[in-house]
Amino acid sequence: MSACATLSQNLDEPVSGTAATARTWLLLEQPGPWGAKALTSSHLDPALGRALEAAAEGTSVRIALIRRPGRHADPGAPHLRRVYAAHTTPGRVWLHSAVTTDPRQLLNLDFAALSRGDRSTFDTVLRGRPHTGDPLALVCTNGKRDRCCALLGRPLAAELAASEVSGVWEVTHLGGHRFSPTVLVLPYGYAYGRAAAHTVKEVLHGVQDGRVVVEGCRGRSTWERPGQAAELAVRRAVGEYTADALSVVGTHGAAPRWEVTVAHADGRHWRVVVAQGASLPPRPESCGASVLGTPGRMDVVEVRQLAATALAS
């Protein structure tokens, strides 16, 4: 096992509140090897990669490359590439898919609209349709970013594929190498760390029923990290596992302390105090780190249900 993942697990570093943030995910199939910054260091045209990065900048759209598990020698440019877009905001969740022979078509998408959950340009430009297959399990396997993603992520992706999990893909980057293997599950956008195959299968079964598994969950990418920790804390406190039941409706304060308001679809609200701490002792935050760090952690200090009269305060 790689050094950063081993140390993180041995030091019992919490995973809650560590997910990458994105309201909308845009995924493009790109077989072959990936570099550390895969959009510009893979067999995708680097000029296209830079243009896609620029198009998504300032939006909550996160672009990643995906490939099927297995060997990654250069197979040549694929004739057909699978493209997915997923919006993760509660009450407005969707996952659409398309195929394209020309990935430059993605530059015709309205990224600001995608960020808001408007899928019209995805459907118009790429002839996208609602995804009717199994939920997607995206396993980070990019060893050029961090070797633990390859050492731990690739065997997990291979095991899931071998057990006929049809929605499994390898993905370029989910952040948090030290929590490898890391997995993002769409359409809801919940991320998981230190994942095992049986856990991922349980998560995917839950998604099919509209439920969330909180064990090993890093958070929902829809929210900023204090909100991720707060939402998971409310789920645990009240035993609520319906995926779209909870929303983060307000975050006040700044590092190192926030007050987060979490709302239930039935009208209940909670005030959650989240404090940012430092993970000690110092440790490598990734396998390639030349210096030791103290990665931030989101510690939930208080979970308090609000009376109706307190909601205006």
PDB file of C-alpha atoms in Angstrom:
ATOM      1  CA  MET A   1       0.000   0.000   0.000  1.00  0.00           C
ATOM      2  CA  SER A   2       1.247   3.491  -0.780  1.00  0.00           C
ATOM      3  CA  ALA A   3       2.733   5.732   1.877  1.00  0.00           C
ATOM      4  CA  CYS A   4       0.217   8.559   1.943  1.00  0.00           C
ATOM      5  CA  ALA A   5      -2.821   6.262   2.019  1.00  0.00           C
ATOM      6  CA  THR A   6      -1.263   4.009   4.643  1.00  0.00           C
ATOM      7  CA  LEU A   7      -0.405   6.899   6.943  1.00  0.00           C
ATOM      8  CA  SER A   8      -3.787   8.562   6.515  1.00  0.00           C
ATOM      9  CA  GLN A   9      -5.576   5.354   7.433  1.00  0.00           C
ATOM     10  CA  ASN A  10      -3.219   4.484  10.289  1.00  0.00           C
ATOM     11  CA  LEU A  11      -3.663   7.989  11.727  1.00  0.00           C
ATOM     12  CA  ASP A  12      -7.447   7.639  11.383  1.00  0.00           C
ATOM     13  CA  GLU A  13      -7.791  10.828   9.342  1.00  0.00           C
ATOM     14  CA  PRO A  14     -11.524  11.473   8.846  1.00  0.00           C
ATOM     15  CA  VAL A  15     -12.828  11.438   5.284  1.00  0.00           C
ATOM     16  CA  SER A  16     -15.979  13.506   5.886  1.00  0.00           C
ATOM     17  CA  GLY A  17     -15.904  16.895   4.192  1.00  0.00           C
ATOM     18  CA  THR A  18     -13.102  16.067   1.742  1.00  0.00           C
ATOM     19  CA  ALA A  19     -14.931  15.535  -1.574  1.00  0.00           C
ATOM     20  CA  ALA A  20     -14.137  17.517  -4.703  1.00  0.00           C
ATOM     21  CA  THR A  21     -16.711  20.274  -5.252  1.00  0.00           C
ATOM     22  CA  ALA A  22     -18.847  20.402  -8.389  1.00  0.00           C
ATOM     23  CA  ARG A  23     -22.537  20.796  -8.984  1.00  0.00           C
ATOM     24  CA  THR A  24     -22.192  19.370 -12.493  1.00  0.00           C
ATOM     25  CA  TRP A  25     -19.778  16.743 -13.803  1.00  0.00           C
ATOM     26  CA  LEU A  26     -18.824  16.469 -17.478  1.00  0.00           C
ATOM     27  CA  LEU A  27     -17.061  13.232 -18.384  1.00  0.00           C
ATOM     28  CA  LEU A  28     -15.355  12.457 -21.694  1.00  0.00           C
ATOM     29  CA  GLU A  29     -14.091   9.021 -22.668  1.00  0.00           C
ATOM     30  CA  GLN A  30     -10.368   9.077 -23.472  1.00  0.00           C
ATOM     31  CA  PRO A  31      -8.568   5.721 -23.651  1.00  0.00           C
ATOM     32  CA  GLY A  32      -4.826   5.341 -23.434  1.00  0.00           C
ATOM     33  CA  PRO A  33      -2.364   6.733 -20.879  1.00  0.00           C
ATOM     34  CA  TRP A  34      -3.038   9.875 -18.840  1.00  0.00           C
ATOM     35  CA  GLY A  35      -0.544  12.414 -17.561  1.00  0.00           C
ATOM     36  CA  ALA A  36      -0.745  14.304 -14.279  1.00  0.00           C
ATOM     37  CA  LYS A  37      -2.980  16.979 -15.845  1.00  0.00           C
ATOM     38  CA  ALA A  38      -4.917  14.650 -18.047  1.00  0.00           C
ATOM     39  CA  LEU A  39      -6.921  17.177 -20.055  1.00  0.00           C
ATOM     40  CA  THR A  40      -3.668  18.504 -21.506  1.00  0.00           C
ATOM     41  CA  SER A  41      -1.370  15.503 -21.046  1.00  0.00           C
ATOM     42  CA  SER A  42      -3.195  12.557 -22.544  1.00  0.00           C
ATOM     43  CA  HIS A  43      -3.957  11.538 -26.101  1.00  0.00           C
ATOM     44  CA  LEU A  44      -6.721  14.122 -26.166  1.00  0.00           C
ATOM     45  CA  ASP A  45      -5.665  17.119 -28.268  1.00  0.00           C
ATOM     46  CA  PRO A  46      -3.979  19.388 -25.673  1.00  0.00           C
ATOM     47  CA  ALA A  47      -5.350  22.501 -27.377  1.00  0.00           C
ATOM     48  CA  LEU A  48      -8.852  21.087 -26.897  1.00  0.00           C
ATOM     49  CA  GLY A  49      -8.016  20.259 -23.294  1.00  0.00           C
ATOM     50  CA  ARG A  50      -6.925  23.835 -22.602  1.00  0.00           C
ATOM     51  CA  ALA A  51     -10.043  25.196 -24.293  1.00  0.00           C
ATOM     52  CA  LEU A  52     -12.283  22.959 -22.174  1.00  0.00           C
ATOM     53  CA  GLU A  53     -10.491  24.082 -19.004  1.00  0.00           C
ATOM     54  CA  ALA A  54     -11.072  27.700 -19.997  1.00  0.00           C
ATOM     55  CA  ALA A  55     -14.738  27.067 -20.811  1.00  0.00           C
ATOM     56  CA  ALA A  56     -15.393  25.520 -17.390  1.00  0.00           C
ATOM     57  CA  GLU A  57     -13.447  28.139 -15.420  1.00  0.00           C
ATOM     58  CA  GLY A  58     -15.656  30.154 -13.085  1.00  0.00           C
ATOM     59  CA  THR A  59     -18.489  27.627 -13.248  1.00  0.00           C
ATOM     60  CA  SER A  60     -19.281  24.711 -10.978  1.00  0.00           C
ATOM     61  CA  VAL A  61     -18.740  22.264 -13.851  1.00  0.00           C
ATOM     62  CA  ARG A  62     -15.883  19.827 -13.303  1.00  0.00           C
ATOM     63  CA  ILE A  63     -14.478  18.059 -16.369  1.00  0.00           C
ATOM     64  CA  ALA A  64     -12.757  14.694 -16.146  1.00  0.00           C
ATOM     65  CA  LEU A  65     -11.611  12.006 -18.541  1.00  0.00           C
ATOM     66  CA  ILE A  66     -12.827   8.434 -18.169  1.00  0.00           C
ATOM     67  CA  ARG A  67     -11.834   5.058 -19.599  1.00  0.00           C
ATOM     68  CA  ARG A  68     -12.920   1.486 -19.127  1.00  0.00           C
ATOM     69  CA  PRO A  69     -10.889  -0.594 -16.641  1.00  0.00           C
ATOM     70  CA  GLY A  70      -8.093  -2.658 -18.097  1.00  0.00           C
ATOM     71  CA  ARG A  71      -4.840  -2.224 -19.990  1.00  0.00           C
ATOM     72  CA  HIS A  72      -4.138   1.273 -21.252  1.00  0.00           C
ATOM     73  CA  ALA A  73      -1.731   0.927 -24.139  1.00  0.00           C
ATOM     74  CA  ASP A  74      -2.568   3.397 -26.884  1.00  0.00           C
ATOM     75  CA  PRO A  75      -5.413   1.894 -28.931  1.00  0.00           C
ATOM     76  CA  GLY A  76      -5.489   4.858 -31.312  1.00  0.00           C
ATOM     77  CA  ALA A  77      -8.179   7.493 -31.423  1.00  0.00           C
ATOM     78  CA  PRO A  78     -11.580   5.934 -30.646  1.00  0.00           C
ATOM     79  CA  HIS A  79     -14.225   6.323 -33.317  1.00  0.00           C
ATOM     80  CA  LEU A  80     -17.007   6.761 -30.771  1.00  0.00           C
ATOM     81  CA  ARG A  81     -16.509   8.322 -27.353  1.00  0.00           C
ATOM     82  CA  ARG A  82     -18.977   8.137 -24.509  1.00  0.00           C
ATOM     83  CA  VAL A  83     -19.835  11.472 -22.858  1.00  0.00           C
ATOM     84  CA  TYR A  84     -21.768  11.929 -19.613  1.00  0.00           C
ATOM     85  CA  ALA A  85     -23.128  14.995 -17.874  1.00  0.00           C
ATOM     86  CA  ALA A  86     -24.567  14.808 -14.365  1.00  0.00           C
ATOM     87  CA  HIS A  87     -26.127  17.512 -12.221  1.00  0.00           C
ATOM     88  CA  THR A  88     -26.156  16.779  -8.491  1.00  0.00           C
ATOM     89  CA  THR A  89     -28.328  19.455  -6.810  1.00  0.00           C
ATOM     90  CA  PRO A  90     -31.060  17.824  -4.667  1.00  0.00           C
ATOM     91  CA  GLY A  91     -34.446  17.886  -6.363  1.00  0.00           C
ATOM     92  CA  ARG A  92     -32.837  18.578  -9.750  1.00  0.00           C
ATOM     93  CA  VAL A  93     -30.594  15.530 -10.158  1.00  0.00           C
ATOM     94  CA  TRP A  94     -30.072  14.167 -13.648  1.00  0.00           C
ATOM     95  CA  LEU A  95     -27.592  12.030 -15.561  1.00  0.00           C
ATOM     96  CA  HIS A  96     -27.522  12.164 -19.360  1.00  0.00           C
ATOM     97  CA  SER A  97     -25.261  10.369 -21.808  1.00  0.00           C
ATOM     98  CA  ALA A  98     -24.243  10.756 -25.405  1.00  0.00           C
ATOM     99  CA  VAL A  99     -21.682   9.539 -27.919  1.00  0.00           C
ATOM    100  CA  THR A 100     -19.534  11.663 -30.166  1.00  0.00           C
ATOM    101  CA  THR A 101     -17.005  11.132 -32.921  1.00  0.00           C
ATOM    102  CA  ASP A 102     -15.594  14.623 -32.412  1.00  0.00           C
ATOM    103  CA  PRO A 103     -14.820  15.738 -28.837  1.00  0.00           C
ATOM    104  CA  ARG A 104     -14.488  19.322 -30.063  1.00  0.00           C
ATOM    105  CA  GLN A 105     -18.295  19.368 -29.971  1.00  0.00           C
ATOM    106  CA  LEU A 106     -18.009  19.832 -26.208  1.00  0.00           C
ATOM    107  CA  LEU A 107     -16.829  23.404 -26.813  1.00  0.00           C
ATOM    108  CA  ASN A 108     -20.331  24.203 -28.090  1.00  0.00           C
ATOM    109  CA  LEU A 109     -21.854  23.438 -24.698  1.00  0.00           C
ATOM    110  CA  ASP A 110     -23.128  26.255 -22.489  1.00  0.00           C
ATOM    111  CA  PHE A 111     -21.056  25.633 -19.370  1.00  0.00           C
ATOM    112  CA  ALA A 112     -22.819  28.289 -17.299  1.00  0.00           C
ATOM    113  CA  ALA A 113     -26.151  26.651 -18.085  1.00  0.00           C
ATOM    114  CA  LEU A 114     -24.787  23.206 -17.240  1.00  0.00           C
ATOM    115  CA  SER A 115     -23.589  24.617 -13.931  1.00  0.00           C
ATOM    116  CA  ARG A 116     -27.156  25.718 -13.160  1.00  0.00           C
ATOM    117  CA  GLY A 117     -28.534  22.291 -14.068  1.00  0.00           C
ATOM    118  CA  ASP A 118     -29.789  23.226 -17.547  1.00  0.00           C
ATOM    119  CA  ARG A 119     -29.037  20.246 -19.779  1.00  0.00           C
ATOM    120  CA  SER A 120     -30.540  21.651 -22.987  1.00  0.00           C
ATOM    121  CA  THR A 121     -27.267  22.308 -24.828  1.00  0.00           C
ATOM    122  CA  PHE A 122     -25.920  18.869 -23.866  1.00  0.00           C
ATOM    123  CA  ASP A 123     -29.001  17.281 -25.374  1.00  0.00           C
ATOM    124  CA  THR A 124     -29.021  19.553 -28.428  1.00  0.00           C
ATOM    125  CA  VAL A 125     -25.310  19.617 -29.276  1.00  0.00           C
ATOM    126  CA  LEU A 126     -24.540  15.976 -28.473  1.00  0.00           C
ATOM    127  CA  ARG A 127     -28.020  14.479 -28.871  1.00  0.00           C
ATOM    128  CA  GLY A 128     -27.864  13.519 -25.229  1.00  0.00           C
ATOM    129  CA  ARG A 129     -30.500  11.380 -23.606  1.00  0.00           C
ATOM    130  CA  PRO A 130     -31.278  10.314 -20.037  1.00  0.00           C
ATOM    131  CA  HIS A 131     -28.903   7.585 -18.890  1.00  0.00           C
ATOM    132  CA  THR A 132     -30.916   4.396 -18.490  1.00  0.00           C
ATOM    133  CA  GLY A 133     -28.191   2.039 -17.277  1.00  0.00           C
ATOM    134  CA  ASP A 134     -26.740   1.454 -13.843  1.00  0.00           C
ATOM    135  CA  PRO A 135     -25.394   4.328 -11.725  1.00  0.00           C
ATOM    136  CA  LEU A 136     -21.815   5.325 -12.501  1.00  0.00           C
ATOM    137  CA  ALA A 137     -18.937   4.360 -10.216  1.00  0.00           C
ATOM    138  CA  LEU A 138     -15.885   6.443 -11.128  1.00  0.00           C
ATOM    139  CA  VAL A 139     -12.671   5.103  -9.600  1.00  0.00           C
ATOM    140  CA  CYS A 140      -9.642   7.401  -9.550  1.00  0.00           C
ATOM    141  CA  THR A 141      -6.734   5.500 -11.128  1.00  0.00           C
ATOM    142  CA  ASN A 142      -4.383   8.218 -12.394  1.00  0.00           C
ATOM    143  CA  GLY A 143      -1.009   7.099 -11.120  1.00  0.00           C
ATOM    144  CA  LYS A 144       0.719  10.059 -12.773  1.00  0.00           C
ATOM    145  CA  ARG A 145      -0.984  12.322 -10.225  1.00  0.00           C
ATOM    146  CA  ASP A 146      -0.291  10.012  -7.319  1.00  0.00           C
ATOM    147  CA  ARG A 147       0.913   6.421  -7.324  1.00  0.00           C
ATOM    148  CA  CYS A 148      -1.648   5.326  -4.724  1.00  0.00           C
ATOM    149  CA  CYS A 149      -4.403   6.005  -7.250  1.00  0.00           C
ATOM    150  CA  ALA A 150      -2.849   3.402  -9.524  1.00  0.00           C
ATOM    151  CA  LEU A 151      -1.755   0.939  -6.843  1.00  0.00           C
ATOM    152  CA  LEU A 152      -5.100   0.949  -5.068  1.00  0.00           C
ATOM    153  CA  GLY A 153      -7.579   2.332  -7.590  1.00  0.00           C
ATOM    154  CA  ARG A 154      -6.835   0.135 -10.574  1.00  0.00           C
ATOM    155  CA  PRO A 155      -7.297  -3.178  -8.719  1.00  0.00           C
ATOM    156  CA  LEU A 156     -10.600  -1.893  -7.339  1.00  0.00           C
ATOM    157  CA  ALA A 157     -11.831  -0.857 -10.791  1.00  0.00           C
ATOM    158  CA  ALA A 158     -10.734  -4.218 -12.218  1.00  0.00           C
ATOM    159  CA  GLU A 159     -12.472  -6.149  -9.439  1.00  0.00           C
ATOM    160  CA  LEU A 160     -15.710  -4.235  -9.940  1.00  0.00           C
ATOM    161  CA  ALA A 161     -15.577  -4.749 -13.693  1.00  0.00           C
ATOM    162  CA  ALA A 162     -14.855  -8.464 -13.265  1.00  0.00           C
ATOM    163  CA  SER A 163     -17.926  -8.781 -11.059  1.00  0.00           C
ATOM    164  CA  GLU A 164     -20.013  -7.207 -13.832  1.00  0.00           C
ATOM    165  CA  VAL A 165     -20.617  -3.787 -12.322  1.00  0.00           C
ATOM    166  CA  SER A 166     -21.572  -2.228 -15.647  1.00  0.00           C
ATOM    167  CA  GLY A 167     -21.310   1.392 -14.582  1.00  0.00           C
ATOM    168  CA  VAL A 168     -17.661   1.313 -13.493  1.00  0.00           C
ATOM    169  CA  TRP A 169     -15.147   3.636 -15.173  1.00  0.00           C
ATOM    170  CA  GLU A 170     -11.659   4.798 -14.348  1.00  0.00           C
ATOM    171  CA  VAL A 171     -11.447   8.575 -13.897  1.00  0.00           C
ATOM    172  CA  THR A 172      -8.577  11.026 -14.000  1.00  0.00           C
ATOM    173  CA  HIS A 173      -8.846  12.935 -10.738  1.00  0.00           C
ATOM    174  CA  LEU A 174     -11.111  13.086  -7.674  1.00  0.00           C
ATOM    175  CA  GLY A 175      -8.676  14.671  -5.206  1.00  0.00           C
ATOM    176  CA  GLY A 176      -7.631  13.268  -1.857  1.00  0.00           C
ATOM    177  CA  HIS A 177      -5.011  10.754  -2.998  1.00  0.00           C
ATOM    178  CA  ARG A 178      -4.389   9.786   0.620  1.00  0.00           C
ATOM    179  CA  PHE A 179      -7.939   8.395   0.820  1.00  0.00           C
ATOM    180  CA  SER A 180      -7.356   5.960  -2.060  1.00  0.00           C
ATOM    181  CA  PRO A 181      -9.122   4.104  -3.462  1.00  0.00           C
ATOM    182  CA  THR A 182     -11.471   7.034  -4.076  1.00  0.00           C
ATOM    183  CA  VAL A 183     -14.789   6.676  -5.891  1.00  0.00           C
ATOM    184  CA  LEU A 184     -17.416   9.129  -7.119  1.00  0.00           C
ATOM    185  CA  VAL A 185     -20.940   7.812  -7.637  1.00  0.00           C
ATOM    186  CA  LEU A 186     -23.301   9.531 -10.056  1.00  0.00           C
ATOM    187  CA  PRO A 187     -25.939  10.838 -10.433  1.00  0.00           C
ATOM    188  CA  TYR A 188     -26.090  12.050  -6.809  1.00  0.00           C
ATOM    189  CA  GLY A 189     -22.431  13.050  -6.579  1.00  0.00           C
ATOM    190  CA  TYR A 190     -21.430  11.341  -3.330  1.00  0.00           C
ATOM    191  CA  ALA A 191     -17.728  10.521  -3.055  1.00  0.00           C
ATOM    192  CA  TYR A 192     -16.144   7.707  -1.035  1.00  0.00           C
ATOM    193  CA  GLY A 193     -12.694   7.059   0.334  1.00  0.00           C
ATOM    194  CA  ARG A 194     -10.768   3.901   1.266  1.00  0.00           C
ATOM    195  CA  ALA A 195     -13.363   2.072  -0.780  1.00  0.00           C
ATOM    196  CA  ALA A 196     -13.616  -1.686  -1.098  1.00  0.00           C
ATOM    197  CA  ALA A 197     -15.503  -3.524  -3.817  1.00  0.00           C
ATOM    198  CA  HIS A 198     -18.245  -4.753  -1.484  1.00  0.00           C
ATOM    199  CA  THR A 199     -18.767  -1.187  -0.200  1.00  0.00           C
ATOM    200  CA  VAL A 200     -19.045   0.236  -3.706  1.00  0.00           C
ATOM    201  CA  LYS A 201     -21.577  -2.446  -4.637  1.00  0.00           C
ATOM    202  CA  GLU A 202     -23.621  -1.561  -1.549  1.00  0.00           C
ATOM    203  CA  VAL A 203     -23.445   2.119  -2.464  1.00  0.00           C
ATOM    204  CA  LEU A 204     -24.600   1.423  -6.031  1.00  0.00           C
ATOM    205  CA  HIS A 205     -27.494  -0.724  -4.842  1.00  0.00           C
ATOM    206  CA  GLY A 206     -28.465   2.141  -2.554  1.00  0.00           C
ATOM    207  CA  VAL A 207     -28.337   4.669  -5.382  1.00  0.00           C
ATOM    208  CA  GLN A 208     -30.760   2.555  -7.399  1.00  0.00           C
ATOM    209  CA  ASP A 209     -33.195   2.927  -4.498  1.00  0.00           C
ATOM    210  CA  GLY A 210     -32.410   6.633  -3.997  1.00  0.00           C
ATOM    211  CA  ARG A 211     -30.444   6.012  -0.794  1.00  0.00           C
ATOM    212  CA  VAL A 212     -27.052   7.127   0.519  1.00  0.00           C
ATOM    213  CA  VAL A 213     -24.515   4.951   2.318  1.00  0.00           C
ATOM    214  CA  VAL A 214     -22.711   7.177   4.823  1.00  0.00           C
ATOM    215  CA  GLU A 215     -19.924   4.770   5.832  1.00  0.00           C
ATOM    216  CA  GLY A 216     -16.755   5.920   4.109  1.00  0.00           C
ATOM    217  CA  CYS A 217     -18.549   8.870   2.521  1.00  0.00           C
ATOM    218  CA  ARG A 218     -16.437  11.961   1.850  1.00  0.00           C
ATOM    219  CA  GLY A 219     -19.434  14.147   1.047  1.00  0.00           C
ATOM    220  CA  ARG A 220     -21.699  15.291  -1.759  1.00  0.00           C
ATOM    221  CA  SER A 221     -19.800  17.250  -4.386  1.00  0.00           C
ATOM    222  CA  THR A 222     -22.692  19.713  -4.654  1.00  0.00           C
ATOM    223  CA  TRP A 223     -21.650  21.420  -1.400  1.00  0.00           C
ATOM    224  CA  GLU A 224     -18.528  23.186  -0.254  1.00  0.00           C
ATOM    225  CA  ARG A 225     -16.593  21.178   2.290  1.00  0.00           C
ATOM    226  CA  PRO A 226     -18.186  22.564   5.492  1.00  0.00           C
ATOM    227  CA  GLY A 227     -21.573  21.762   3.962  1.00  0.00           C
ATOM    228  CA  GLN A 228     -20.451  18.256   3.050  1.00  0.00           C
ATOM    229  CA  ALA A 229     -19.491  17.540   6.659  1.00  0.00           C
ATOM    230  CA  ALA A 230     -22.663  19.157   8.006  1.00  0.00           C
ATOM    231  CA  GLU A 231     -24.997  17.195   5.743  1.00  0.00           C
ATOM    232  CA  LEU A 232     -23.381  13.878   6.638  1.00  0.00           C
ATOM    233  CA  ALA A 233     -23.541  14.760  10.349  1.00  0.00           C
ATOM    234  CA  VAL A 234     -27.291  15.389  10.121  1.00  0.00           C
ATOM    235  CA  ARG A 235     -27.792  12.127   8.253  1.00  0.00           C
ATOM    236  CA  ARG A 236     -26.039  10.232  11.015  1.00  0.00           C
ATOM    237  CA  ALA A 237     -27.824  12.135  13.791  1.00  0.00           C
ATOM    238  CA  VAL A 238     -31.355  11.490  12.531  1.00  0.00           C
ATOM    239  CA  GLY A 239     -30.873   8.327  10.475  1.00  0.00           C
ATOM    240  CA  GLU A 240     -31.874   9.926   7.176  1.00  0.00           C
ATOM    241  CA  TYR A 241     -30.493   8.080   4.152  1.00  0.00           C
ATOM    242  CA  THR A 242     -32.780   9.215   1.337  1.00  0.00           C
ATOM    243  CA  ALA A 243     -30.433  10.846  -1.148  1.00  0.00           C
ATOM    244  CA  ASP A 244     -32.385  14.007  -1.935  1.00  0.00           C
ATOM    245  CA  ALA A 245     -33.938  14.533   1.500  1.00  0.00           C
ATOM    246  CA  LEU A 246     -31.319  17.019   2.730  1.00  0.00           C
ATOM    247  CA  SER A 247     -29.983  20.277   1.305  1.00  0.00           C
ATOM    248  CA  VAL A 248     -27.437  22.795   2.533  1.00  0.00           C
ATOM    249  CA  VAL A 249     -29.380  26.077   2.455  1.00  0.00           C
ATOM    250  CA  GLY A 250     -26.990  28.427   4.219  1.00  0.00           C
ATOM    251  CA  THR A 251     -23.368  28.697   5.291  1.00  0.00           C
ATOM    252  CA  HIS A 252     -22.197  31.561   7.506  1.00  0.00           C
ATOM    253  CA  GLY A 253     -18.723  32.326   8.764  1.00  0.00           C
ATOM    254  CA  ALA A 254     -15.281  31.648   7.416  1.00  0.00           C
ATOM    255  CA  ALA A 255     -12.368  29.381   8.185  1.00  0.00           C
ATOM    256  CA  PRO A 256     -11.830  28.062  10.756  1.00  0.00           C
ATOM    257  CA  ARG A 257     -15.501  28.032  11.880  1.00  0.00           C
ATOM    258  CA  TRP A 258     -18.812  27.941  10.057  1.00  0.00           C
ATOM    259  CA  GLU A 259     -22.492  27.678  10.941  1.00  0.00           C
ATOM    260  CA  VAL A 260     -24.233  25.574   8.302  1.00  0.00           C
ATOM    261  CA  THR A 261     -28.006  25.301   7.945  1.00  0.00           C
ATOM    262  CA  VAL A 262     -29.240  21.962   6.625  1.00  0.00           C
ATOM    263  CA  ALA A 263     -32.864  21.614   5.515  1.00  0.00           C
ATOM    264  CA  HIS A 264     -35.000  18.508   5.151  1.00  0.00           C
ATOM    265  CA  ALA A 265     -37.534  18.190   2.362  1.00  0.00           C
ATOM    266  CA  ASP A 266     -40.215  17.833   5.066  1.00  0.00           C
ATOM    267  CA  GLY A 267     -39.458  21.313   6.466  1.00  0.00           C
ATOM    268  CA  ARG A 268     -37.150  20.495   9.367  1.00  0.00           C
ATOM    269  CA  HIS A 269     -33.915  22.448   9.727  1.00  0.00           C
ATOM    270  CA  TRP A 270     -30.676  21.970  11.639  1.00  0.00           C
ATOM    271  CA  ARG A 271     -27.861  24.337  12.563  1.00  0.00           C
ATOM    272  CA  VAL A 272     -24.487  22.582  12.355  1.00  0.00           C
ATOM    273  CA  VAL A 273     -21.267  24.103  13.667  1.00  0.00           C
ATOM    274  CA  VAL A 274     -18.232  22.967  11.686  1.00  0.00           C
ATOM    275  CA  ALA A 275     -14.659  23.774  12.693  1.00  0.00           C
ATOM    276  CA  GLN A 276     -11.602  23.424  10.501  1.00  0.00           C
ATOM    277  CA  GLY A 277      -8.748  21.707  12.247  1.00  0.00           C
ATOM    278  CA  ALA A 278      -5.325  20.438  11.236  1.00  0.00           C
ATOM    279  CA  SER A 279      -4.604  16.738  10.931  1.00  0.00           C
ATOM    280  CA  LEU A 280      -1.671  15.934  13.196  1.00  0.00           C
ATOM    281  CA  PRO A 281       1.034  14.736  13.271  1.00  0.00           C
ATOM    282  CA  PRO A 282       2.372  16.122   9.949  1.00  0.00           C
ATOM    283  CA  ARG A 283       2.284  13.601   7.117  1.00  0.00           C
ATOM    284  CA  PRO A 284       2.680  13.510   3.325  1.00  0.00           C
ATOM    285  CA  GLU A 285      -0.530  14.690   1.702  1.00  0.00           C
ATOM    286  CA  SER A 286       0.377  12.770  -1.440  1.00  0.00           C
ATOM    287  CA  CYS A 287       3.021  10.243  -2.357  1.00  0.00           C
ATOM    288  CA  GLY A 288       4.976  12.805  -4.352  1.00  0.00           C
ATOM    289  CA  ALA A 289       5.016  15.469  -1.641  1.00  0.00           C
ATOM    290  CA  SER A 290       8.507  16.702  -0.785  1.00  0.00           C
ATOM    291  CA  VAL A 291       7.424  18.224   2.545  1.00  0.00           C
ATOM    292  CA  LEU A 292       5.102  17.080   5.289  1.00  0.00           C
ATOM    293  CA  GLY A 293       1.744  18.794   5.699  1.00  0.00           C
ATOM    294  CA  THR A 294      -1.136  19.034   8.121  1.00  0.00           C
ATOM    295  CA  PRO A 295      -4.186  18.643   5.876  1.00  0.00           C
ATOM    296  CA  GLY A 296      -7.302  20.439   6.987  1.00  0.00           C
ATOM    297  CA  ARG A 297     -10.144  18.443   8.462  1.00  0.00           C
ATOM    298  CA  MET A 298     -13.797  19.322   8.974  1.00  0.00           C
ATOM    299  CA  ASP A 299     -14.842  18.617  12.549  1.00  0.00           C
ATOM    300  CA  VAL A 300     -18.530  18.824  13.433  1.00  0.00           C
ATOM    301  CA  VAL A 301     -18.840  20.545  16.807  1.00  0.00           C
ATOM    302  CA  GLU A 302     -22.624  20.693  17.192  1.00  0.00           C
ATOM    303  CA  VAL A 303     -25.799  19.506  15.465  1.00  0.00           C
ATOM    304  CA  ARG A 304     -28.942  21.267  16.675  1.00  0.00           C
ATOM    305  CA  GLN A 305     -32.449  21.036  15.258  1.00  0.00           C
ATOM    306  CA  LEU A 306     -34.054  24.448  14.853  1.00  0.00           C
ATOM    307  CA  ALA A 307     -37.534  25.382  15.938  1.00  0.00           C
ATOM    308  CA  ALA A 308     -39.659  27.089  13.304  1.00  0.00           C
ATOM    309  CA  THR A 309     -39.296  30.413  15.134  1.00  0.00           C
ATOM    310  CA  ALA A 310     -35.490  30.220  14.870  1.00  0.00           C
ATOM    311  CA  LEU A 311     -35.358  29.864  11.092  1.00  0.00           C
ATOM    312  CA  ALA A 312     -35.477  33.615  10.497  1.00  0.00           C
ATOM    313  CA  SER A 313     -32.447  34.231  12.725  1.00  0.00           C
TER     314      SER A 313
END
